[in-house]
Coordinates of C-alpha atoms in Angstrom, one line a residue:
X1 CA -0.1 -0.1 0.1
X2 CA 1.6 3.3 -1.4
X3 CA 0.2 4.6 2.1
X4 CA 2.6 3.2 3.9
X5 CA 5.4 3.5 2.3
X6 CA 4.8 7.7 2.7
X7 CA 3.8 7.4 5.9
X8 CA 0.3 8.8 5.2
X9 CA -2.3 9.1 8.3
X10 CA -5.3 8.7 5.5
X11 CA -5.6 8.4 1.5
X12 CA -4.8 11.1 -0.2
X13 CA -6.7 13.0 -3.5
X14 CA -10.2 11.3 -1.8
X15 CA -13.3 12.3 -3.0
X16 CA -14.9 11.8 0.7
X17 CA -13.3 15.2 2.2
X18 CA -15.2 17.4 4.2
X19 CA -16.8 20.2 2.7
X20 CA -14.4 22.7 5.0
X21 CA -11.5 21.0 4.1
X22 CA -11.3 21.3 0.0
X23 CA -9.1 23.6 -1.3
X24 CA -10.1 26.9 -2.1
X25 CA -8.8 28.2 -5.7
X26 CA -8.7 31.4 -6.4
X27 CA -11.4 31.0 -8.8
X28 CA -13.4 29.0 -6.8
X29 CA -13.6 31.6 -4.1
X30 CA -14.7 33.8 -6.4
X31 CA -17.3 31.7 -8.0
X32 CA -19.1 31.0 -4.5
X33 CA -19.0 34.6 -3.6
X34 CA -21.0 35.5 -6.7
X35 CA -23.1 32.6 -6.1
X36 CA -24.0 33.6 -2.1
X37 CA -25.1 37.0 -3.5
X38 CA -27.1 35.5 -6.0
X39 CA -28.7 33.5 -3.4
X40 CA -29.5 36.3 -1.1
X41 CA -31.2 37.6 -4.1
X42 CA -32.9 34.8 -5.3
X43 CA -31.5 34.9 -8.7
X44 CA -31.3 32.1 -11.0
X45 CA -27.8 30.9 -11.6
X46 CA -26.2 28.7 -14.5
X47 CA -23.0 27.0 -13.4
X48 CA -20.4 25.7 -16.5
X49 CA -18.0 23.4 -16.4
X50 CA -16.0 20.5 -17.6
X51 CA -16.7 16.7 -16.4
X52 CA -13.8 16.5 -13.1
X53 CA -13.4 20.5 -13.3
X54 CA -15.3 20.5 -9.4
X55 CA -18.5 21.8 -10.2
X56 CA -19.9 19.6 -6.9
X57 CA -17.5 19.6 -5.0
X58 CA -18.0 23.7 -5.1
X59 CA -21.6 23.3 -4.9
X60 CA -20.7 20.9 -1.6
X61 CA -18.8 24.2 -0.6
X62 CA -21.7 26.4 -1.4
X63 CA -24.4 24.1 0.9
X64 CA -21.7 24.3 3.9
X65 CA -20.5 27.5 3.9
X66 CA -24.6 28.7 4.3
X67 CA -26.9 28.8 7.4
X68 CA -29.7 26.1 7.6
X69 CA -31.8 28.9 9.2
X70 CA -31.8 30.7 6.2
X71 CA -31.7 28.1 3.2
X72 CA -33.3 25.0 2.5
X73 CA -31.2 23.4 -0.3
X74 CA -33.0 20.8 -2.1
X75 CA -30.8 18.9 -4.7
X76 CA -31.6 17.3 -7.6
X77 CA -29.1 14.9 -8.6
X78 CA -30.9 13.7 -12.2
X79 CA -32.2 16.0 -14.2
X80 CA -35.8 15.5 -14.5
X81 CA -37.4 14.1 -17.7
X82 CA -40.7 15.6 -17.7
X83 CA -42.5 18.1 -15.8
X84 CA -44.8 16.0 -13.9
X85 CA -41.0 14.2 -12.7
X86 CA -39.6 17.7 -11.7
X87 CA -42.8 17.8 -9.4
X88 CA -42.7 14.8 -7.6
X89 CA -39.1 15.0 -7.2
X90 CA -39.4 18.4 -5.5
X91 CA -41.9 16.9 -3.0
X92 CA -40.1 13.5 -2.4
X93 CA -37.0 16.0 -1.2
X94 CA -39.5 17.7 0.9
X95 CA -40.4 15.0 2.4
X96 CA -44.1 15.4 1.3
X97 CA -46.1 13.1 -0.3
X98 CA -46.6 13.1 -4.2
X99 CA -50.6 13.6 -5.5
X100 CA -51.4 11.6 -9.0
X101 CA -52.9 14.6 -10.6
X102 CA -49.6 16.8 -12.1
X103 CA -51.7 20.3 -11.4
X104 CA -51.9 19.0 -7.5
X105 CA -48.5 18.3 -7.3
X106 CA -47.4 21.5 -8.8
X107 CA -49.6 23.4 -6.4
X108 CA -48.6 21.4 -3.8
X109 CA -44.9 22.4 -4.2
X110 CA -45.6 25.4 -4.2
X111 CA -47.5 25.6 -1.2
X112 CA -44.4 24.0 0.5
X113 CA -41.9 27.0 -1.0
X114 CA -44.2 29.2 -0.1
X115 CA -43.9 27.7 3.5
X116 CA -40.5 27.7 3.3
X117 CA -40.2 31.5 2.5
X118 CA -42.4 32.2 5.1
X119 CA -41.0 30.7 7.7
X120 CA -37.6 32.6 6.7
X121 CA -36.0 29.6 5.4
X122 CA -35.3 30.9 1.1
X123 CA -35.4 27.7 -0.5
X124 CA -32.5 26.3 -3.2
X125 CA -33.2 24.4 -5.7
X126 CA -30.2 22.8 -7.5
X127 CA -30.3 20.6 -10.0
X128 CA -27.5 19.3 -11.5
X129 CA -26.3 17.5 -15.4
X130 CA -28.8 20.5 -16.3
X131 CA -27.8 19.9 -19.6
X132 CA -30.1 17.5 -19.8
X133 CA -32.9 19.0 -18.5
X134 CA -36.1 19.0 -21.2
X135 CA -37.2 22.5 -22.7
X136 CA -40.8 21.8 -20.9
X137 CA -39.0 21.0 -17.5
X138 CA -36.7 23.8 -17.6
X139 CA -39.7 26.1 -18.6
X140 CA -41.7 25.1 -15.4
X141 CA -38.0 25.7 -13.7
X142 CA -38.7 29.7 -14.5
X143 CA -42.1 29.5 -13.9
X144 CA -41.1 28.5 -10.1
X145 CA -39.0 31.1 -10.2
X146 CA -40.9 33.7 -10.9
X147 CA -43.6 32.5 -7.8
X148 CA -43.5 35.3 -5.4
X149 CA -44.6 35.5 -1.8
X150 CA -45.5 39.9 -1.3
X151 CA -43.4 40.7 -4.1
X152 CA -40.1 39.0 -4.1
X153 CA -39.5 35.5 -5.4
X154 CA -39.7 32.6 -3.0
X155 CA -36.9 30.2 -5.0
X156 CA -33.3 30.6 -6.3
X157 CA -32.0 28.3 -9.0
X158 CA -28.9 26.6 -9.5
X159 CA -28.9 24.8 -13.3
X160 CA -25.1 23.4 -13.4
X161 CA -23.7 21.0 -16.0
X162 CA -21.1 20.9 -18.7
X163 CA -20.3 23.7 -21.2
X164 CA -22.9 23.3 -23.0
X165 CA -25.5 24.1 -20.8
X166 CA -25.1 27.7 -21.2
X167 CA -26.0 26.8 -25.0
X168 CA -29.4 25.1 -24.0
X169 CA -30.3 27.3 -21.8
X170 CA -29.8 30.5 -24.5
X171 CA -32.0 28.9 -27.3
X172 CA -34.5 30.5 -28.7
X173 CA -37.4 28.9 -27.2
X174 CA -36.0 29.6 -23.5
X175 CA -35.7 33.2 -24.0
X176 CA -37.4 34.1 -21.2
X177 CA -35.8 32.0 -18.5
X178 CA -32.3 33.0 -19.9
X179 CA -33.3 36.8 -19.7
X180 CA -34.0 35.6 -15.7
X181 CA -30.7 34.3 -15.4
X182 CA -29.0 36.3 -12.8
X183 CA -25.4 34.7 -13.4
X184 CA -23.3 32.7 -15.6
X185 CA -20.9 31.3 -14.6
X186 CA -17.9 29.0 -16.1
X187 CA -15.8 27.1 -13.9
X188 CA -12.5 26.4 -14.9
X189 CA -9.4 24.5 -14.0
X190 CA -6.8 25.3 -11.3
X191 CA -4.1 27.5 -13.2
X192 CA -0.4 26.5 -13.1
X193 CA 0.4 28.2 -9.7
X194 CA -2.3 26.6 -7.7
X195 CA -1.7 23.1 -8.9
X196 CA 1.5 22.3 -6.7
X197 CA -0.4 24.4 -3.6
X198 CA -3.5 22.4 -4.2
X199 CA -1.1 18.7 -4.4
X200 CA 0.3 20.6 -1.1
X201 CA -2.8 20.6 0.4
X202 CA -3.9 17.1 -0.2
X203 CA -0.8 15.2 0.7
X204 CA -1.1 17.5 4.5
X205 CA -4.9 16.7 4.3
X206 CA -3.5 12.5 4.5
X207 CA -0.5 13.3 7.2
X208 CA 2.5 14.3 4.8
X209 CA 4.2 18.1 5.4
X210 CA 7.0 17.3 2.6
X211 CA 6.6 18.1 -0.7
X212 CA 6.4 14.2 -2.7
X213 CA 6.2 16.2 -6.3
X214 CA 9.3 18.1 -7.2
X215 CA 9.0 21.5 -9.4
X216 CA 9.4 19.7 -12.4
X217 CA 6.5 16.1 -11.4
X218 CA 4.3 19.4 -10.6
X219 CA 4.3 21.3 -14.0
X220 CA 4.0 17.6 -16.0
X221 CA 1.2 17.2 -13.6
X222 CA -0.6 20.8 -15.1
X223 CA 0.5 20.3 -18.7
X224 CA -1.5 16.4 -18.5
X225 CA -4.9 17.4 -16.5
X226 CA -4.8 21.2 -17.9
X227 CA -5.7 21.5 -13.7
X228 CA -9.1 19.8 -13.7
X229 CA -8.9 18.5 -10.1
X230 CA -10.2 15.2 -11.2
X231 CA -7.6 14.4 -13.5
X232 CA -4.8 15.8 -11.4
X233 CA -6.2 13.5 -8.1
X234 CA -6.2 10.6 -10.3
X235 CA -2.7 11.3 -11.6
X236 CA -1.7 12.1 -8.3
X237 CA -2.5 9.3 -7.1
X238 CA -1.4 7.0 -9.6
X239 CA 2.2 8.7 -9.6
X240 CA 2.7 7.9 -5.7
X241 CA 1.5 4.2 -6.2
X242 CA 4.3 3.6 -8.8
X243 CA 6.8 5.7 -6.5
X244 CA 6.3 3.4 -3.7
X245 CA 6.0 0.4 -6.1
X246 CA 9.5 1.4 -7.5
X247 CA 10.8 2.3 -3.9
X248 CA 10.6 6.2 -4.2
X249 CA 10.8 8.8 -1.9
X250 CA 9.7 11.6 -4.3
X251 CA 7.8 11.8 -7.5
X252 CA 10.1 13.2 -10.2
X253 CA 9.5 14.6 -13.6
X254 CA 9.8 11.3 -15.5
X255 CA 7.8 9.4 -13.7
X256 CA 4.7 11.6 -13.8
X257 CA 5.5 11.9 -17.6
X258 CA 5.5 7.8 -17.7
X259 CA 2.4 7.1 -15.5
X260 CA 0.5 10.5 -17.1
X261 CA 1.3 8.8 -20.8
X262 CA 0.4 4.9 -19.6
X263 CA -3.3 6.8 -18.3
X264 CA -3.7 8.2 -21.7

């Protein structure tokens, strides 16, 4: 096991880190600040990024930094295929029984959202993989965000997905929705300067304070992964495994490039 070879107290580059232990990249910190304001204004947010760019991680951090007394997050991990599915999924997340009628399900959903708002908790609906949400469902989401209580919107909406999500929302048939989007975000990878800090952050979380990647190896990791966190995690883990197998105390550029070629 490579953990024992390097003296780790935990496996580095794990996906299940607590939200508050996640590395705070500059761009991610800026995005979280912008999203915090958007939620306070009950806006629609469109968050786009390549697979592995950290969208789910960022949303975990967003939920963790908000007060449960102020917000109620309603997370739909799978895109609803039809309007009825949307309301049934929402009622399920809200802990409500679902009526057979779509119209009744819509009414009951609005009642529950209004009740949350009246209690001082803003409902925040988060839809992942939103590039796959059909147009009729997106139109229903727009109508939900247009629902007001005492002149104030009741619901904040976060649509998260691949880069094509922005094009999907901007199509002509969804003009009314795209015009109401308050925040368009594009999530990019770590930059060249942040990559070594990201690697070291994860090593320290695993109990290792000394650098295990040479500067040249770190540069090879960045060049191969373009700073995409999931790709960095995968390559870094494989490099450490290979270094342990070869009895090495560090990952150098030659090893990083060899492992990168094998993974590609």
